[in-house]
Short mmCIF file of C-alpha atoms and ligand atoms in Angstrom, two decimals:
data_model
loop_
_atom_site.label_atom_id
_atom_site.label_comp_id
_atom_site.label_asym_id
_atom_site.label_seq_id
_atom_site.Cartn_x
_atom_site.Cartn_y
_atom_site.Cartn_z
CA UNK Q 179 191.54 79.38 15.68
CA UNK Q 180 194.60 81.60 16.20
CA UNK Q 181 193.91 85.27 15.58
CA UNK Q 182 197.42 86.60 16.07
CA UNK Q 183 200.67 85.63 14.42
CA UNK Q 184 203.61 84.77 16.64
CA UNK Q 185 207.15 86.11 16.29
CA UNK Q 186 210.16 84.68 18.13
CA UNK Q 187 212.78 87.40 18.68
CA UNK Q 188 216.21 86.05 19.64
CA UNK Q 189 218.23 88.72 21.44
CA UNK Q 190 217.08 91.49 23.74
CA UNK Q 191 219.58 94.19 22.72
CA UNK Q 192 218.65 97.44 20.95
CA UNK Q 193 217.28 95.67 17.86
CA UNK Q 194 215.29 92.98 19.69
CA UNK Q 195 213.73 95.31 22.26
CA UNK Q 196 212.87 97.89 19.60
CA UNK Q 197 211.18 95.24 17.46
CA UNK Q 198 209.23 93.83 20.41
CA UNK Q 199 208.09 97.39 21.22
CA UNK Q 200 207.18 98.21 17.61
CA UNK Q 201 205.03 95.16 16.83
CA UNK Q 202 201.33 95.77 17.46
CA UNK Q 203 200.34 93.38 20.28
CA UNK Q 204 196.77 93.21 18.93
CA UNK Q 205 198.09 91.59 15.75
CA UNK Q 206 201.31 89.87 16.75
CA UNK Q 207 202.33 87.91 19.83
CA UNK Q 208 206.05 88.16 20.60
CA UNK Q 209 208.32 85.79 22.51
CA UNK Q 210 211.62 87.49 23.34
CA UNK Q 211 214.61 85.32 24.31
CA UNK Q 212 217.70 86.88 25.87
CA UNK Q 213 220.60 84.92 27.31
CA UNK Q 214 222.07 87.65 29.54
CA UNK Q 215 219.44 90.23 30.54
CA UNK Q 216 221.74 91.56 33.27
CA UNK Q 217 224.12 92.93 30.57
CA UNK Q 218 221.46 95.15 28.98
CA UNK Q 219 222.81 98.49 30.21
CA UNK Q 220 226.51 97.77 29.62
CA UNK Q 221 228.48 100.30 27.56
CA UNK Q 222 228.74 104.07 27.79
CA UNK Q 223 226.98 106.37 25.32
CA UNK Q 224 225.67 105.89 21.80
CA UNK Q 225 225.78 108.65 19.20
CA UNK Q 226 222.21 109.13 18.01
CA UNK Q 227 221.86 110.51 14.51
CA UNK Q 228 218.73 112.20 13.20
CA UNK Q 229 217.39 108.95 11.74
CA UNK Q 230 217.89 107.17 15.06
CA UNK Q 231 216.09 109.97 16.89
CA UNK Q 232 213.19 109.78 14.45
CA UNK Q 233 213.03 106.02 15.07
CA UNK Q 234 212.89 106.65 18.83
CA UNK Q 235 210.03 109.12 18.27
CA UNK Q 236 208.19 106.50 16.20
CA UNK Q 237 208.62 104.03 19.05
CA UNK Q 238 207.10 106.56 21.45
CA UNK Q 239 210.28 106.90 23.53
CA UNK Q 240 211.72 110.01 21.86
CA UNK Q 241 211.00 112.43 24.67
CA UNK Q 242 212.24 110.11 27.37
CA UNK Q 243 215.54 109.34 25.62
CA UNK Q 244 216.02 112.95 24.55
CA UNK Q 245 215.72 114.18 28.12
CA UNK Q 246 218.37 111.65 29.20
CA UNK Q 247 220.67 112.43 26.27
CA UNK Q 248 223.59 114.80 26.11
CA UNK Q 249 223.97 117.09 23.12
CA UNK Q 250 227.28 117.96 21.49
CA UNK Q 251 227.41 121.53 20.22
CA UNK Q 252 230.64 121.04 18.26
CA UNK Q 253 232.39 118.14 16.60
CA UNK Q 254 236.15 118.51 16.26
CA UNK Q 255 238.53 116.28 14.36
CA UNK Q 256 242.24 116.44 15.20
CA UNK Q 257 245.38 114.74 14.00
CA UNK Q 258 247.54 112.75 16.40
CA UNK Q 259 249.52 115.86 17.37
CA UNK Q 260 246.31 117.67 18.30
CA UNK Q 261 246.12 120.00 15.27
CA UNK Q 262 242.56 120.74 14.14
CA UNK Q 263 241.57 119.05 10.89
CA UNK Q 264 237.91 119.95 10.98
CA UNK Q 265 235.62 121.79 13.38
CA UNK Q 266 231.88 122.02 12.84
CA UNK Q 267 228.76 123.06 14.72
CA UNK Q 268 227.15 119.69 15.42
CA UNK Q 269 223.71 118.41 16.22
CA UNK Q 270 224.73 115.06 17.66
CA UNK Q 271 223.15 113.50 20.71
CA UNK Q 272 224.88 111.02 22.95
CA UNK Q 273 222.44 108.73 24.69
CA UNK Q 274 223.57 106.66 27.67
CA UNK Q 275 223.05 103.07 26.58
CA UNK Q 276 221.46 102.20 29.93
CA UNK Q 277 218.86 104.95 29.42
CA UNK Q 278 218.10 103.79 25.89
CA UNK Q 279 217.59 100.22 27.05
CA UNK Q 280 215.39 101.34 29.98
CA UNK Q 281 213.23 103.43 27.63
CA UNK Q 282 212.80 100.52 25.21
CA UNK Q 283 211.98 98.17 28.12
CA UNK Q 284 209.29 100.58 29.31
CA UNK Q 285 207.73 100.54 25.82
CA UNK Q 286 207.26 96.75 25.75
CA UNK Q 287 203.67 95.50 25.78
CA UNK Q 288 202.47 93.57 28.86
CA UNK Q 289 201.50 90.63 26.62
CA UNK Q 290 205.18 89.95 25.72
CA UNK Q 291 206.44 86.46 26.63
CA UNK Q 292 210.05 86.35 27.84
CA UNK Q 293 212.56 83.53 28.12
CA UNK Q 294 216.05 83.68 29.57
CA UNK Q 295 218.23 81.16 27.77
CA UNK Q 296 220.96 80.81 25.19
CA UNK Q 297 219.42 79.86 21.86
CA UNK Q 298 221.37 77.25 19.91
CA UNK Q 299 218.67 75.92 17.59
CA UNK Q 300 216.29 78.78 16.76
CA UNK Q 301 214.02 76.74 14.47
CA UNK Q 302 213.50 74.07 17.15
CA UNK Q 303 212.66 76.77 19.68
CA UNK Q 304 210.22 78.37 17.21
CA UNK Q 305 208.44 75.03 16.83
CA UNK Q 306 208.40 74.58 20.60
CA UNK Q 307 206.78 77.98 21.27
CA UNK Q 308 204.61 77.89 18.13
CA UNK Q 309 206.20 80.88 16.38
CA UNK Q 310 205.58 81.67 12.70
CA UNK Q 311 208.75 83.73 12.23
CA UNK Q 312 212.22 83.76 13.82
CA UNK Q 313 214.03 87.10 14.07
CA UNK Q 314 217.76 86.95 14.74
CA UNK Q 315 218.49 90.08 16.76
CA UNK Q 316 221.32 88.33 18.56
CA UNK Q 317 224.25 90.53 17.67
CA UNK Q 318 227.50 90.00 15.81
CA UNK Q 319 228.01 86.41 17.01
CA UNK Q 320 224.42 85.57 15.97
CA UNK Q 321 223.55 81.93 16.58
CA UNK Q 322 220.50 82.46 14.36
CA UNK Q 323 222.66 83.58 11.42
CA UNK Q 324 225.14 80.74 11.85
CA UNK Q 325 222.35 78.21 12.18
CA UNK Q 326 220.56 79.40 9.04
CA UNK Q 327 223.59 80.07 6.83
CA UNK Q 328 226.70 77.90 7.17
CA UNK Q 329 230.08 79.62 7.15
CA UNK Q 330 228.85 82.90 8.63
CA UNK Q 331 230.99 83.09 11.75
CA UNK Q 332 231.94 86.66 12.69
CA UNK Q 333 235.02 88.20 11.10
CA UNK Q 334 237.70 88.60 13.77
CA UNK Q 335 239.72 91.80 13.27
CA UNK Q 336 243.00 92.76 14.91
CA UNK Q 337 241.36 95.91 16.33
CA UNK Q 338 240.52 96.34 19.99
CA UNK Q 339 237.96 98.94 21.09
CA UNK Q 340 238.19 100.44 24.57
CA UNK Q 341 235.69 102.77 26.17
CA UNK Q 342 234.68 104.15 29.52
CA UNK Q 343 233.36 107.04 31.56
CA UNK Q 344 235.41 110.11 32.41
CA UNK Q 345 234.00 111.83 35.51
CA UNK Q 346 234.36 115.61 35.46
CA UNK Q 347 232.70 118.78 34.23
CA UNK Q 348 230.09 118.34 31.47
CA UNK Q 349 231.73 117.88 28.07
CA UNK Q 350 229.92 119.70 25.25
CA UNK Q 351 232.18 118.80 22.34
CA UNK Q 352 232.70 115.52 20.52
CA UNK Q 353 236.40 115.29 19.69
CA UNK Q 354 238.12 112.64 17.65
CA UNK Q 355 241.86 112.20 17.05
CA UNK Q 356 242.98 110.29 13.97
CA UNK Q 357 246.52 109.00 13.61
CA UNK Q 358 248.63 106.07 12.43
CA UNK Q 359 247.28 102.79 13.76
CA UNK Q 360 244.80 104.34 16.21
CA UNK Q 361 241.77 106.48 16.83
CA UNK Q 362 240.78 108.26 20.03
CA UNK Q 363 237.64 110.13 21.06
CA UNK Q 364 235.90 111.99 23.85
CA UNK Q 365 232.19 112.83 23.94
CA UNK Q 366 229.61 114.13 26.38
CA UNK Q 367 228.78 111.42 28.91
CA UNK Q 368 226.50 110.86 31.91
CA UNK Q 369 229.37 111.32 34.37
CA UNK Q 370 230.67 114.40 32.51
CA UNK Q 371 232.43 112.81 29.57
CA UNK Q 372 232.92 109.46 27.92
CA UNK Q 373 235.97 108.26 25.98
CA UNK Q 374 236.76 105.57 23.46
CA UNK Q 375 239.69 104.44 21.38
CA UNK Q 376 240.69 101.75 18.94
CA UNK Q 377 244.13 100.19 18.61
CA UNK Q 378 245.50 97.17 16.83
CA UNK Q 379 246.30 94.21 19.07
CA UNK Q 380 246.67 90.65 17.78
CA UNK Q 381 243.77 88.30 17.12
CA UNK Q 382 243.53 86.31 20.37
CA UNK Q 383 240.08 85.19 21.46
CA UNK Q 384 239.97 87.05 24.77
CA UNK Q 385 240.77 90.66 25.55
CA UNK Q 386 242.02 91.49 29.01
CA UNK Q 387 241.02 95.10 29.92
CA UNK Q 388 244.26 95.76 31.85
CA UNK Q 389 246.41 94.53 28.94
CA UNK Q 390 244.30 96.49 26.45
CA UNK Q 391 244.70 99.66 28.54
CA UNK Q 392 248.47 99.14 28.68
CA UNK Q 393 248.49 98.68 24.91
CA UNK Q 394 246.48 101.88 24.44
CA UNK Q 395 248.70 103.86 26.83
CA UNK Q 396 251.74 102.72 24.85
CA UNK Q 397 250.16 103.53 21.51
CA UNK Q 398 248.92 107.01 22.41
CA UNK Q 399 252.03 107.94 24.46
CA UNK Q 400 253.30 110.41 21.86
CA UNK Q 401 249.91 111.71 20.69
CA UNK Q 402 248.18 114.93 21.77
CA UNK Q 403 248.71 115.21 25.58
CA UNK Q 404 244.91 115.25 26.05
CA UNK Q 405 244.68 111.58 25.00
CA UNK Q 406 247.35 110.67 27.56
CA UNK Q 407 245.58 112.69 30.27
CA UNK Q 408 242.34 110.83 29.63
CA UNK Q 409 244.01 107.42 29.73
CA UNK Q 410 245.81 108.38 32.95
CA UNK Q 411 242.58 109.66 34.56
CA UNK Q 412 240.60 106.47 33.91
CA UNK Q 413 242.89 104.36 36.08
CA UNK Q 414 241.94 100.73 35.49
CA UNK Q 415 238.36 101.46 34.42
CA UNK Q 416 237.79 100.43 30.82
CA UNK Q 417 235.54 98.17 28.85
CA UNK Q 418 237.65 96.42 26.20
CA UNK Q 419 236.52 94.20 23.37
CA UNK Q 420 237.82 92.89 20.09
CA UNK Q 421 236.07 94.43 17.10
CA UNK Q 422 234.15 91.69 15.33
CA UNK Q 423 232.30 92.25 12.08
CA UNK Q 424 229.37 90.44 10.56
CA UNK Q 425 230.48 88.46 7.51
CA UNK Q 426 229.41 89.72 4.10
CA UNK Q 427 225.96 88.24 3.50
CA UNK Q 428 224.18 87.74 0.18
CA UNK Q 429 220.87 87.71 2.01
CA UNK Q 430 219.64 88.11 5.55
CA UNK Q 431 216.21 86.51 5.14
CA UNK Q 432 214.46 83.32 4.11
CA UNK Q 433 210.78 82.35 4.27
CA UNK Q 434 210.60 81.99 8.03
CA UNK Q 435 213.67 83.76 9.37
CA UNK Q 436 215.23 87.21 9.19
CA UNK Q 437 218.24 88.98 10.72
CA UNK Q 438 218.23 92.55 12.05
CA UNK Q 439 220.80 94.82 13.71
CA UNK Q 440 224.35 93.60 14.30
CA UNK Q 441 223.35 90.01 13.46
CA UNK Q 442 222.93 91.19 9.86
CA UNK Q 443 225.52 93.94 9.50
CA UNK Q 444 227.77 94.45 12.55
CA UNK Q 445 230.26 97.10 11.51
CA UNK Q 446 233.34 98.67 13.07
CA UNK Q 447 232.08 101.24 15.59
CA UNK Q 448 233.87 104.30 14.15
CA UNK Q 449 230.78 105.42 12.20
CA UNK Q 450 228.69 105.41 15.39
CA UNK Q 451 225.75 104.01 13.44
CA UNK Q 452 225.17 100.41 14.59
CA UNK Q 453 222.47 101.12 17.18
CA UNK Q 454 220.81 103.68 14.89
CA UNK Q 455 220.61 101.06 12.14
CA UNK Q 456 219.31 98.48 14.63
CA UNK Q 457 216.44 100.83 15.53
CA UNK Q 458 215.65 101.52 11.87
CA UNK Q 459 215.74 97.79 11.06
CA UNK Q 460 213.31 97.06 13.88
CA UNK Q 461 210.80 99.67 12.73
CA UNK Q 462 211.08 98.61 9.10
CA UNK Q 463 210.55 94.93 9.95
CA UNK Q 464 207.57 95.70 12.21
CA UNK Q 465 205.99 97.70 9.37
CA UNK Q 466 206.56 94.78 6.96
CA UNK Q 467 205.01 92.26 9.39
CA UNK Q 468 201.97 94.50 9.80
CA UNK Q 469 201.65 94.97 6.03
CA UNK Q 470 202.57 91.52 4.66
CA UNK Q 471 202.16 89.18 7.63
CA UNK Q 472 204.98 86.94 8.84
CA UNK Q 473 205.13 85.07 5.50
CA UNK Q 474 205.91 88.02 3.25
CA UNK Q 475 207.78 90.18 5.76
CA UNK Q 476 211.30 88.65 5.65
CA UNK Q 477 211.81 89.05 1.89
CA UNK Q 478 210.13 92.47 1.80
CA UNK Q 479 212.34 93.62 4.67
CA UNK Q 480 215.44 92.26 3.00
CA UNK Q 481 214.64 94.10 -0.24
CA UNK Q 482 214.36 97.35 1.69
CA UNK Q 483 217.22 97.08 4.20
CA UNK Q 484 219.76 94.40 3.28
CA UNK Q 485 221.92 96.33 0.81
CA UNK Q 486 222.09 99.40 3.04
CA UNK Q 487 223.44 97.34 5.94
CA UNK Q 488 226.09 95.70 3.77
CA UNK Q 489 227.19 99.04 2.30
CA UNK Q 490 227.47 100.67 5.72
CA UNK Q 491 229.44 97.72 7.04
CA UNK Q 492 231.98 98.18 4.24
CA UNK Q 493 231.98 101.98 4.60
CA UNK Q 494 232.79 101.69 8.31
CA UNK Q 495 235.81 99.47 7.58
CA UNK Q 496 237.04 101.82 4.85
CA UNK Q 497 236.50 104.75 7.24
CA UNK Q 498 238.56 103.06 9.95
CA UNK Q 499 241.40 102.47 7.48
CA UNK Q 500 241.25 106.10 6.33
CA UNK Q 501 241.27 107.38 9.92
CA UNK Q 502 244.29 105.30 10.92
CA UNK Q 503 246.39 105.28 7.75
CA UNK Q 504 250.02 106.37 7.90
CA UNK Q 505 250.79 106.55 4.17
CA UNK Q 506 247.74 108.47 2.99
CA UNK Q 507 247.49 110.72 6.07
CA UNK Q 508 248.97 113.89 4.46
CA UNK Q 509 246.49 113.77 1.56
CA UNK Q 510 243.60 112.95 3.88
CA UNK Q 511 244.47 115.79 6.27
CA UNK Q 512 244.82 118.30 3.43
CA UNK Q 513 241.39 117.31 2.12
CA UNK Q 514 239.81 117.62 5.56
CA UNK Q 515 241.36 121.04 6.16
CA UNK Q 516 240.22 122.21 2.73
CA UNK Q 517 236.69 120.96 3.42
CA UNK Q 518 236.74 122.82 6.74
CA UNK Q 519 237.77 126.09 5.12
CA UNK Q 520 234.83 125.83 2.68
CA UNK Q 521 232.18 125.37 5.36
C1 FAD P 156 232.93 100.47 21.25
C2 FAD P 156 231.60 100.58 20.55
C3 FAD P 156 231.03 101.84 20.38
C4 FAD P 156 229.80 101.98 19.71
N1 FAD P 156 229.26 103.23 19.55
C5 FAD P 156 228.09 103.37 18.88
C6 FAD P 156 227.49 104.66 18.72
O1 FAD P 156 228.01 105.68 19.17
N2 FAD P 156 226.30 104.75 18.02
C7 FAD P 156 225.70 103.64 17.50
O2 FAD P 156 224.64 103.76 16.88
N3 FAD P 156 226.24 102.40 17.66
C8 FAD P 156 227.41 102.25 18.32
N4 FAD P 156 227.95 101.00 18.51
C9 FAD P 156 227.27 99.84 17.91
C10 FAD P 156 226.08 99.38 18.75
O3 FAD P 156 226.45 99.15 20.09
C11 FAD P 156 225.52 98.10 18.13
O4 FAD P 156 225.38 98.26 16.75
C12 FAD P 156 224.16 97.77 18.72
O5 FAD P 156 224.27 97.54 20.10
C13 FAD P 156 223.58 96.55 18.01
O6 FAD P 156 222.40 96.17 18.65
P1 FAD P 156 221.84 94.69 18.45
O7 FAD P 156 220.61 94.63 19.26
O8 FAD P 156 221.78 94.37 17.01
O9 FAD P 156 222.96 93.73 19.05
P2 FAD P 156 223.44 93.60 20.56
O10 FAD P 156 223.40 94.90 21.25
O11 FAD P 156 224.75 92.87 20.49
O12 FAD P 156 222.34 92.67 21.23
C14 FAD P 156 222.28 91.29 20.97
C15 FAD P 156 221.63 90.61 22.17
O13 FAD P 156 221.42 89.23 21.87
C16 FAD P 156 221.79 88.45 22.99
N5 FAD P 156 222.18 87.14 22.47
C17 FAD P 156 223.27 86.87 21.71
N6 FAD P 156 223.30 85.58 21.38
C18 FAD P 156 222.21 85.01 21.95
C19 FAD P 156 221.69 83.68 21.95
N7 FAD P 156 222.31 82.69 21.30
N8 FAD P 156 220.56 83.44 22.64
C20 FAD P 156 219.91 84.45 23.30
N9 FAD P 156 220.36 85.73 23.32
C21 FAD P 156 221.49 86.01 22.64
C22 FAD P 156 222.93 89.22 23.64
O14 FAD P 156 223.07 88.88 25.01
C23 FAD P 156 222.49 90.67 23.42
O15 FAD P 156 221.72 91.16 24.49
C24 FAD P 156 229.16 100.84 19.19
C25 FAD P 156 229.73 99.57 19.37
C26 FAD P 156 230.94 99.44 20.05
C27 FAD P 156 231.53 98.07 20.21
#
């Protein structure tokens, strides 16, 4: 007779690794399937909010990630011309994505089963490995989501996100520039600083980094000189991707299947919350599996986390519009300056 339940986790990103680390191996056997394990450390830094840091503590990797993270002592918001809109003492941490993934890897139990393959039919794979529950932790393009709920392809936006490292002296401030049609930022980073920006650029399927950089250099040409300096200093080094969003979902769970992380609520990255939410999802689902077993966990998880994910996804899109508006910029800037003078 089987003593442990069996969970199939599709996707070994932040959400999938965190879930595999959080499930008690004495009670649950986990099979983790990842199609491209070599991509695990891609990306630059992730802003870690207090809730994300608490989640890392709960996973037992708080100290390790904290020691690899870079704190920002101030967060500054500027308009496109470089005028301060808001300047606050901050308690943000920027965690190199590679370090976060390495810490989560180190927390995985030795009993974990791993497969390297692209999942196209998650229910068939669950039957094949004998899993009781399928967890779609397979990101914004989620094959699990699209298999379980028809018509849930990702939403393709006309925004392109670029990011990269900026070697130099250690950056201690997180700075963001907001202006018409674009957003630019610099943060602490493992090579000194990291940078990111978002610009509008068609809806084609592929994004060529060199073309995206040229687009960004054109867009930010008459912004604060600092944005131009950064884009000049990075040469050809940039990671560029189209911003895709998860579609609006009425539910992210059924009796034997549940979505977590970007598969459920991929949002535009301007809030800097996606990985934090992925960690929180993973811990919440693990707690539900321990409490209710694999049968009751999906619905219980959905009751606790689904609405929050959908609200944040919408809030991020509204936030991106507010940051990059032309028409409402004067009112927005006046409000931000007024808020700054009160604090
Ligand atoms: C430019 C940018 C900046 C960001 N900055 C921040 C930030 O500062 N703070 C923050 O919290 N978040 C940030 N995010 C968001 C964050 O990166 C994501 O929310 C987070 O990585 C989601 O984790 P996930 O595990 O749900 O999905 P993913 O990281 O996308 O992982 C999904 C995994 O599933 C695998 N997979 C996909 N399909 C299949 C399949 N069919 N079969 C098998 N495996 C599959 C993929 O290879 C991947 O490894 C940013 C995102 C972007 C784009």
